[in-house]
Short mmCIF file of C-alpha atoms in Angstrom, two decimals:
data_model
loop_
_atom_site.label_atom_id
_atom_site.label_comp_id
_atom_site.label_asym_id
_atom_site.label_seq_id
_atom_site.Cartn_x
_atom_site.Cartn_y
_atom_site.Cartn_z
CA UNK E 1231 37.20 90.49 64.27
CA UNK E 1232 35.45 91.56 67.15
CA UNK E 1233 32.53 94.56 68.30
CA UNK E 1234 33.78 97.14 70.97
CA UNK E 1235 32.66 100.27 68.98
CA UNK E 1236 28.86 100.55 68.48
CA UNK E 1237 27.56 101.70 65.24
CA UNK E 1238 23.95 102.79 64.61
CA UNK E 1239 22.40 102.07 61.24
CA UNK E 1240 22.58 105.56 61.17
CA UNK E 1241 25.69 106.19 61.42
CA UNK E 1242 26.77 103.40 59.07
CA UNK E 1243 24.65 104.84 56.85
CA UNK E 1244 26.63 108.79 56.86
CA UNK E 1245 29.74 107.14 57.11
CA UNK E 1246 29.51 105.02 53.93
CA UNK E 1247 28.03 108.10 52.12
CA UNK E 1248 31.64 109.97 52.45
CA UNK E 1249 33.04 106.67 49.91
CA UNK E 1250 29.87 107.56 47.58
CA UNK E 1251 28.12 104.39 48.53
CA UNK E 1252 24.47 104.21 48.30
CA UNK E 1253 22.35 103.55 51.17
CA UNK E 1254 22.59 100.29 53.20
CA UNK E 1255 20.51 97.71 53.08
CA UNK E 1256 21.68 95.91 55.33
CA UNK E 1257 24.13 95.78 58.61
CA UNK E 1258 25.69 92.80 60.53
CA UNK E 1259 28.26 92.75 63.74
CA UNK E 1260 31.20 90.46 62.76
CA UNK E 1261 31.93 88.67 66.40
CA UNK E 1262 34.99 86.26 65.01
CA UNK E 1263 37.79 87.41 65.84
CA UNK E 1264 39.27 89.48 69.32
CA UNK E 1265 40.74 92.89 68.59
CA UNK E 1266 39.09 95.27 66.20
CA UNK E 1267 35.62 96.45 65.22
CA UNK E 1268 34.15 95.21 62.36
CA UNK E 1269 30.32 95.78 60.40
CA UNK E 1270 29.31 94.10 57.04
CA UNK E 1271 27.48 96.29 55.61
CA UNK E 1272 25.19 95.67 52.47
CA UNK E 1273 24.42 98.25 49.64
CA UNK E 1274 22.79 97.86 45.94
CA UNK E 1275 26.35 98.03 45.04
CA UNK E 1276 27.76 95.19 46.88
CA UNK E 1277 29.35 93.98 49.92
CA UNK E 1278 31.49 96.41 52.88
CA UNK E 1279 33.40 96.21 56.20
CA UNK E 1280 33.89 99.44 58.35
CA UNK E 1281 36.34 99.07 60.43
CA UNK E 1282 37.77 100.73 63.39
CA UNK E 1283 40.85 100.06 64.96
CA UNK E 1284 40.82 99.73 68.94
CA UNK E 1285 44.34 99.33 69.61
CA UNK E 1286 46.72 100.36 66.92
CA UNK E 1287 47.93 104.38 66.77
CA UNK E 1288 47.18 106.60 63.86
CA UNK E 1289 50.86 106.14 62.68
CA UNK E 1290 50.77 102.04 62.71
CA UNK E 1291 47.13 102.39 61.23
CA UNK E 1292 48.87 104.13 58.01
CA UNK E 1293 51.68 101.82 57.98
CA UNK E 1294 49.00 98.55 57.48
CA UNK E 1295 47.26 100.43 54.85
CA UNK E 1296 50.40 101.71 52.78
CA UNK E 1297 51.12 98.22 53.28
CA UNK E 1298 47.88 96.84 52.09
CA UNK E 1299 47.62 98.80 48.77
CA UNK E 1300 51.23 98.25 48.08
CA UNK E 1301 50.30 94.43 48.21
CA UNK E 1302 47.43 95.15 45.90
CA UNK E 1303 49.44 96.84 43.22
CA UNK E 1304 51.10 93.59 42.72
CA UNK E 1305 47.99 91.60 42.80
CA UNK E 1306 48.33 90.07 46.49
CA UNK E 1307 44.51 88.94 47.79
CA UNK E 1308 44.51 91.00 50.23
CA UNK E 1309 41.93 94.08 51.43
CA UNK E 1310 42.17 97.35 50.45
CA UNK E 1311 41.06 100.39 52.29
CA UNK E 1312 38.93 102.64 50.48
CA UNK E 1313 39.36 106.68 49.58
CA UNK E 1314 36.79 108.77 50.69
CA UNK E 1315 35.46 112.07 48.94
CA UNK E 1316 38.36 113.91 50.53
CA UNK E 1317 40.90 111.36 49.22
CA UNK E 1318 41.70 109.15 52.82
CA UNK E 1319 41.86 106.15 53.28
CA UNK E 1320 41.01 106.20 56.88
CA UNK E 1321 38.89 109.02 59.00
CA UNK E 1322 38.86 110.12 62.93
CA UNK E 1323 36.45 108.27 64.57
CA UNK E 1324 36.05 108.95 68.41
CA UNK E 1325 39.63 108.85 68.74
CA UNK E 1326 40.22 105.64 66.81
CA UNK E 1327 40.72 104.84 63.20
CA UNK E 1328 37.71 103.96 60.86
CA UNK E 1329 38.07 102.68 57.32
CA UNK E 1330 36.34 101.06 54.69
CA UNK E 1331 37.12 97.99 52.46
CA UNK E 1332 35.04 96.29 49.68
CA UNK E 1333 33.94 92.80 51.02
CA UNK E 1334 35.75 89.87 49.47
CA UNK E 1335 33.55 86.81 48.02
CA UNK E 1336 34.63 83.91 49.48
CA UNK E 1337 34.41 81.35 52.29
CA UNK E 1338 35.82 80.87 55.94
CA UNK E 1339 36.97 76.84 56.03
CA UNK E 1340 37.92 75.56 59.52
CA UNK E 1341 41.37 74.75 60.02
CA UNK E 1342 41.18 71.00 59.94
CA UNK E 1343 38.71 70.73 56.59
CA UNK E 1344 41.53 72.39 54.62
CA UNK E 1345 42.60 70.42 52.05
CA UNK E 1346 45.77 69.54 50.73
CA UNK E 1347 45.49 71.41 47.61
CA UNK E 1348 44.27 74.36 49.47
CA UNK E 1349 47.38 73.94 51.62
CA UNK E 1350 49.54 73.82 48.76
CA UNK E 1351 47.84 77.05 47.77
CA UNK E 1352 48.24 78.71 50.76
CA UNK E 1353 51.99 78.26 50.75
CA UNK E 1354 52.31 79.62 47.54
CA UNK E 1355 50.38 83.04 48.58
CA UNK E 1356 52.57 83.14 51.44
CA UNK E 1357 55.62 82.84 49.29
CA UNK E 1358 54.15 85.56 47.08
CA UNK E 1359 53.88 87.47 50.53
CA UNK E 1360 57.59 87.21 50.74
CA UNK E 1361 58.79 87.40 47.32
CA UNK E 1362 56.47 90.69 46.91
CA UNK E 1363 57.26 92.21 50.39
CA UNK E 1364 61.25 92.49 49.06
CA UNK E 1365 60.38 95.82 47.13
CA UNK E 1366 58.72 97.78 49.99
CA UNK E 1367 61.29 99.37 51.25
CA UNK E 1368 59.19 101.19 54.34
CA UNK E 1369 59.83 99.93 58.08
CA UNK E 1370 57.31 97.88 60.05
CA UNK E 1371 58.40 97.32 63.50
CA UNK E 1372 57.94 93.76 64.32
CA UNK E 1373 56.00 93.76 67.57
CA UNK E 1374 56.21 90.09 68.53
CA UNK E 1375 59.92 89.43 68.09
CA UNK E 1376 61.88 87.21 70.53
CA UNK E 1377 62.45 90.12 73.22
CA UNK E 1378 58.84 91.95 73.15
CA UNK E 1379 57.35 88.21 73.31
CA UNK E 1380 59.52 87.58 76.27
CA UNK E 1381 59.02 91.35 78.13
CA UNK E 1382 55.19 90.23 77.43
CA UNK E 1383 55.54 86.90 79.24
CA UNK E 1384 57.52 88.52 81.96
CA UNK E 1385 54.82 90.93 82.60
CA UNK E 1386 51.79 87.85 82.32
CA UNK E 1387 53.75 85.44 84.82
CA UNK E 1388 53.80 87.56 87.84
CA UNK E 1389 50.15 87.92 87.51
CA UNK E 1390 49.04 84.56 86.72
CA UNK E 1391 47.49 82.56 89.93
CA UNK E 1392 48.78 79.84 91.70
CA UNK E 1393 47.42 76.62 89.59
CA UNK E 1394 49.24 78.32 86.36
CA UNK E 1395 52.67 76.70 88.63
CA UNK E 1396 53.44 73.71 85.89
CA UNK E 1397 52.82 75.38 83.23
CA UNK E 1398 54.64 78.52 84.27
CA UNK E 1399 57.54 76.33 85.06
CA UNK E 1400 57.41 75.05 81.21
CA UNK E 1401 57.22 78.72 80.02
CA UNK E 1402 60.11 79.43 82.04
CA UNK E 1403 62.26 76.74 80.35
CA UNK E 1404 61.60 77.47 77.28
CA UNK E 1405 62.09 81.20 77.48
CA UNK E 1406 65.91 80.44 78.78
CA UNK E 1407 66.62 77.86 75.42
CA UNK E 1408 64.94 80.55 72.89
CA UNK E 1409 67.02 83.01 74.35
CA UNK E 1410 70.25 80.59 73.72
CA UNK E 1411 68.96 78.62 70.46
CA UNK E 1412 66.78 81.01 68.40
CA UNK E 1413 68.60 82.34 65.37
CA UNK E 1414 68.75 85.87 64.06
CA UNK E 1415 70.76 85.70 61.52
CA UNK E 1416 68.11 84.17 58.63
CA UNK E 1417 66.36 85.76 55.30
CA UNK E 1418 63.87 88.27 56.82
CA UNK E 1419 61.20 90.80 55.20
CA UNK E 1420 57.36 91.85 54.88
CA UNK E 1421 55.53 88.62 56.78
CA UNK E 1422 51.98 88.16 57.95
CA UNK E 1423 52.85 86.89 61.33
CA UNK E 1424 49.10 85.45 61.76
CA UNK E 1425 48.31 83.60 59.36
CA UNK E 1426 45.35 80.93 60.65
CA UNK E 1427 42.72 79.54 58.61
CA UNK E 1428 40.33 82.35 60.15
CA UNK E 1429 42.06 85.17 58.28
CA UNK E 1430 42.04 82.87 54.81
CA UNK E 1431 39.03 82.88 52.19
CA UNK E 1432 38.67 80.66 49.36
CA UNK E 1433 36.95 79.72 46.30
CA UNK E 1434 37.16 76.21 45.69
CA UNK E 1435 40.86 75.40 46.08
CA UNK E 1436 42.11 79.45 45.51
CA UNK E 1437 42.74 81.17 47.90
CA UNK E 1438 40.98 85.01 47.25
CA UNK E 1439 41.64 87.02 50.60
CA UNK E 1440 44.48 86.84 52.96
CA UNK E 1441 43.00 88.91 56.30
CA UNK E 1442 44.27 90.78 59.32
CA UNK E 1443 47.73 92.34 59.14
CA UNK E 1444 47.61 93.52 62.13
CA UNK E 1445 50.95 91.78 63.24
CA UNK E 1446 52.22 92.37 59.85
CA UNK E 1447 56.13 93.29 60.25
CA UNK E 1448 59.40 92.71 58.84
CA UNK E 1449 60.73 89.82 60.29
CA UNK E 1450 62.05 85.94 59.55
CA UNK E 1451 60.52 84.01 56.91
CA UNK E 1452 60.77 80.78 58.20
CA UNK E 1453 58.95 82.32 61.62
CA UNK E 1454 55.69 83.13 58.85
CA UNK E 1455 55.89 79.54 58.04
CA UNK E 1456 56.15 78.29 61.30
CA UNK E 1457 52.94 80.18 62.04
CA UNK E 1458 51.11 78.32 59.25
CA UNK E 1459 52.27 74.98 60.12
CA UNK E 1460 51.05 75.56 63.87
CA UNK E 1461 47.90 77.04 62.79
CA UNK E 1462 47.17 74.70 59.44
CA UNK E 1463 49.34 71.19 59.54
CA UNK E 1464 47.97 70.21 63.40
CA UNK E 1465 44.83 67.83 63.92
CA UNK E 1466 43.15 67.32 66.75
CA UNK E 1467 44.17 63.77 68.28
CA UNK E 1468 47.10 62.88 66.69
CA UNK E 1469 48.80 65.96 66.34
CA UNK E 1470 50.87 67.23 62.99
CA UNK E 1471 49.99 65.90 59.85
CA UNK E 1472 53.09 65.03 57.81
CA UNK E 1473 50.84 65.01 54.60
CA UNK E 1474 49.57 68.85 55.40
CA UNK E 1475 53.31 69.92 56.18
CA UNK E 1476 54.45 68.68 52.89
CA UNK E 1477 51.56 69.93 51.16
CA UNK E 1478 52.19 73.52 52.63
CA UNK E 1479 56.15 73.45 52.02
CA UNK E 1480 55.62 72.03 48.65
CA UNK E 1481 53.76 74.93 47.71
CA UNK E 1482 55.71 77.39 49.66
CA UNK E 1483 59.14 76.44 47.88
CA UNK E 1484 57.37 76.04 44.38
CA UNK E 1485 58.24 79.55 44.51
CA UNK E 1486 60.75 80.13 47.26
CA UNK E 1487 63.32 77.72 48.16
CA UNK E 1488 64.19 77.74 51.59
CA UNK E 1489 67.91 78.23 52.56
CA UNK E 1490 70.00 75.75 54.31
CA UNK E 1491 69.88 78.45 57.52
CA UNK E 1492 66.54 78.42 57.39
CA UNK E 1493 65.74 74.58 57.52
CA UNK E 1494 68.14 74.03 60.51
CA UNK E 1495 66.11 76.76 62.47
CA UNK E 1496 62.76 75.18 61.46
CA UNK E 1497 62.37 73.67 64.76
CA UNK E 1498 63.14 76.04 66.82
CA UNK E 1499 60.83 79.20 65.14
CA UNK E 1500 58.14 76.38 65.28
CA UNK E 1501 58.45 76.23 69.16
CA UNK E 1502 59.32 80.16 69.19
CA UNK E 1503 55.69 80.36 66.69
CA UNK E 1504 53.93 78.06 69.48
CA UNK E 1505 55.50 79.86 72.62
CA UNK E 1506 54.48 83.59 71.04
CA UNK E 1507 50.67 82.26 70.86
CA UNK E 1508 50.54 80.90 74.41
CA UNK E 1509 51.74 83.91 75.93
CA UNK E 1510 49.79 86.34 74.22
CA UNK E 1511 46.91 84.40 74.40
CA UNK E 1512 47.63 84.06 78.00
CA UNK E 1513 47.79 88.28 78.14
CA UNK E 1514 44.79 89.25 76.00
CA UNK E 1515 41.74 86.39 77.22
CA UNK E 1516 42.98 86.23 81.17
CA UNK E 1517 44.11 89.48 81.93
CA UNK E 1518 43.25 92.06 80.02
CA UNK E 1519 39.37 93.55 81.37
CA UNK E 1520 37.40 92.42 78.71
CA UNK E 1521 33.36 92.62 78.26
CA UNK E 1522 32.29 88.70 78.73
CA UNK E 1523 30.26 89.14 75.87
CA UNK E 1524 32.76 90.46 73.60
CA UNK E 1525 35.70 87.53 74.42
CA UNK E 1526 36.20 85.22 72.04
CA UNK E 1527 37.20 81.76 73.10
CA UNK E 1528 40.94 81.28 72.08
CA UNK E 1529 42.51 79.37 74.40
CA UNK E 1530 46.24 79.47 74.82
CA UNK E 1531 45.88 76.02 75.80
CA UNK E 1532 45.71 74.89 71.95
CA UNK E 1533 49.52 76.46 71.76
CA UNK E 1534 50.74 74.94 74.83
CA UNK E 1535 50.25 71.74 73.64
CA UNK E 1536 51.55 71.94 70.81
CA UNK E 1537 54.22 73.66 72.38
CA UNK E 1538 54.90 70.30 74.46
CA UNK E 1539 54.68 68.24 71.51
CA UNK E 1540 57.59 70.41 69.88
CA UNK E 1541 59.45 70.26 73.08
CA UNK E 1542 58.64 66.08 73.41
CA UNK E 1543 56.83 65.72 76.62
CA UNK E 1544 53.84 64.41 74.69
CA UNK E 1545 53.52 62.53 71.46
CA UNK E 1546 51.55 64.28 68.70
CA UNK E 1547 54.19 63.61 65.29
CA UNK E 1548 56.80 65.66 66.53
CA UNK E 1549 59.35 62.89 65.28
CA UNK E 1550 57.75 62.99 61.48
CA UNK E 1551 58.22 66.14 61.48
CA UNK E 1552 61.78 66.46 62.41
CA UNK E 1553 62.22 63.82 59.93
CA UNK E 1554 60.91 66.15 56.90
CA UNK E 1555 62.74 68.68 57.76
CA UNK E 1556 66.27 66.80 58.42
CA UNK E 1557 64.96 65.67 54.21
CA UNK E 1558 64.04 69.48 53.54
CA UNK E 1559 67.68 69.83 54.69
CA UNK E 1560 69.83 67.47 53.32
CA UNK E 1561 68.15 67.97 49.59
CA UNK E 1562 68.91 71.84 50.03
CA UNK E 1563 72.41 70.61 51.02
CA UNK E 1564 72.86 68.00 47.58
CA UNK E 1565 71.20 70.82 45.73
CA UNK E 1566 73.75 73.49 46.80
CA UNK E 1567 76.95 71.04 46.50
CA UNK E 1568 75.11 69.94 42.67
CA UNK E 1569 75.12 73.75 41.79
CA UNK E 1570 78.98 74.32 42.86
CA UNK E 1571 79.99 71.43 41.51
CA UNK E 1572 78.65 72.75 37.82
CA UNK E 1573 80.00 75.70 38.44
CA UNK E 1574 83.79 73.93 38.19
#
């Protein structure tokens, strides 16, 4: 969440008036964040965001919101936009997309204070994410897969400066063994595709809003979990924390059990999850012309290391990791034999 479109008071004030909201009381910028516009806005009936869309067309605008109250319907913790007095659940606004969603009560928690029950949590809403997302049947182009992520990096590299040389030469590597290793082939559907502690709210251990779907796509599962465990299961200093990893995929396959497919390409979404961060990060906070003000500090730094850690140039509990999943493997395997062997 970010401000590039300024709102007066005023204008807050007409625009929540079309939803039948009384007048505001109060108004707040909401700086987290790095690519929309976003108010809180206070009223004697509660708590609002406006929001307007900088980037995304008016077609891929409707697409997150179908997607949104679809995910509502089934009682996902997500946002929902709000209908207006004409019945839409977004409006014109300058040439960008405004909207309005109720504010949901809860609390921001940085990554590393998660606990491991909220982890656990968190991997069950994500396998609700997937289990849910089977019945929408509408298309969401996935706009960081494997070749867009790569095209992006293409584009970044030729304009980074000189001192970028190592790590370009890294980037480089690992570009050529996604291109030969990553796998396709593997369970795919409706996944968040950012799913970092900064888009999470809680109550205690519950989780009560799931934020931002603004990479929201069908793609690979296991690439949504990889996200999580770069963004949740990683402590500063010593790197990933088994206990958070098994926390998260203890949740996460409470409810969906991960295929054998999808263990053996753990690794290698988890470097794909790491590479897709650095790059973009690399695009949006050093080369695109952005108000100093307005940038948020995000360095792609934080994914390049762990992207070195999952390569092993540096240590940081790469080798615990590969050890739970090489278990997470071999019990999928005994479970699958177990179940054929009934079946005699």
């Amino acid at each position: 969440m970010a401000v590039y479109t300024v709102l007066s008071k005023r204008e807050i004030g007409e625009i929540i008036a079309t939803y039948g909201l009384p007048k505001a009381t109060s108004v707040r910028e909401i700086r987290q964040g790095s690519v929309n516009t976003h108010y809180l806005v206070e009223t004697a009936k509660g708590k609002y965001v406006v929001k307007i869309d900088e980037v995304k067309s008016e077609i891929d605008v409707k697409r997150e919101q179908d997607l949104l109250v679809f995910l509502r319907k089934h009682g996902f913790p997500c946002p929902v936009p709000l209908a207006d007095r004409n019945n839409r659940h977004y409006r014109d606004w300058g040439g960008k997309s405004l909207s309005v969603y109720r504010h949901i009560d809860g609390r921001f928690i940085d990554p590393e204070d998660v606990s491991l029950a909220q982890l656990e949590n968190i991997g069950r809403v994500l396998a609700d994410l997937h289990l849910f997302g089977k019945a929408y049947k509408k298309g969401i182009e996935n706009r960081f897969g494997f070749d867009r992520v790569a095209e992006i990096y293409l584009d970044v590299r030729g304009r980074l400066p000189h001192y970028f040389k190592k790590i370009t030469r890294t980037l480089d590597d690992e570009i050529e063994y996604l291109h030969h290793y990553l796998e396709g082939k593997l369970p795919k559907g409706i996944i968040h595709g950012d799913l970092f502690a900064d888009n999470l709210m809680f109550k205690g251990e519950k989780v009560v809003g799931v934020l931002d779907f603004e990479a929201a796509c069908r793609g690979k599962f296991v690439f949504d979990l990889a996200t999580a465990v770069n963004s949740l299961c990683f402590e500063t200093g010593p790197g990933y924390s088994i206990k958070r990893f098994e926390a998260l995929i203890g949740g996460y396959e409470a409810l969906r059990t991960l295929s054998l497919a999808e263990w053996d390409a753990f690794p290698n979404e988890l470097r794909f999850a790491a590479f897709r961060f650095t790059v973009t990060r690399l695009r949006d906070f050093f080369l695109n012309p952005v108000d100093e003000r307005q940038r948020i500090n995000k360095d792609f730094q934080d994914f390049y290391d762990r992207l070195r850690i999952l390569r092993r140039e540096r240590e940081g509990g790469m080798e615990a990791l590969l050890m739970a999943m090489a278990t997470g493997y071999d019990y999928r395997k005994y479970q699958k034999v177990k179940a054929v062997a009934k079946r005699r």
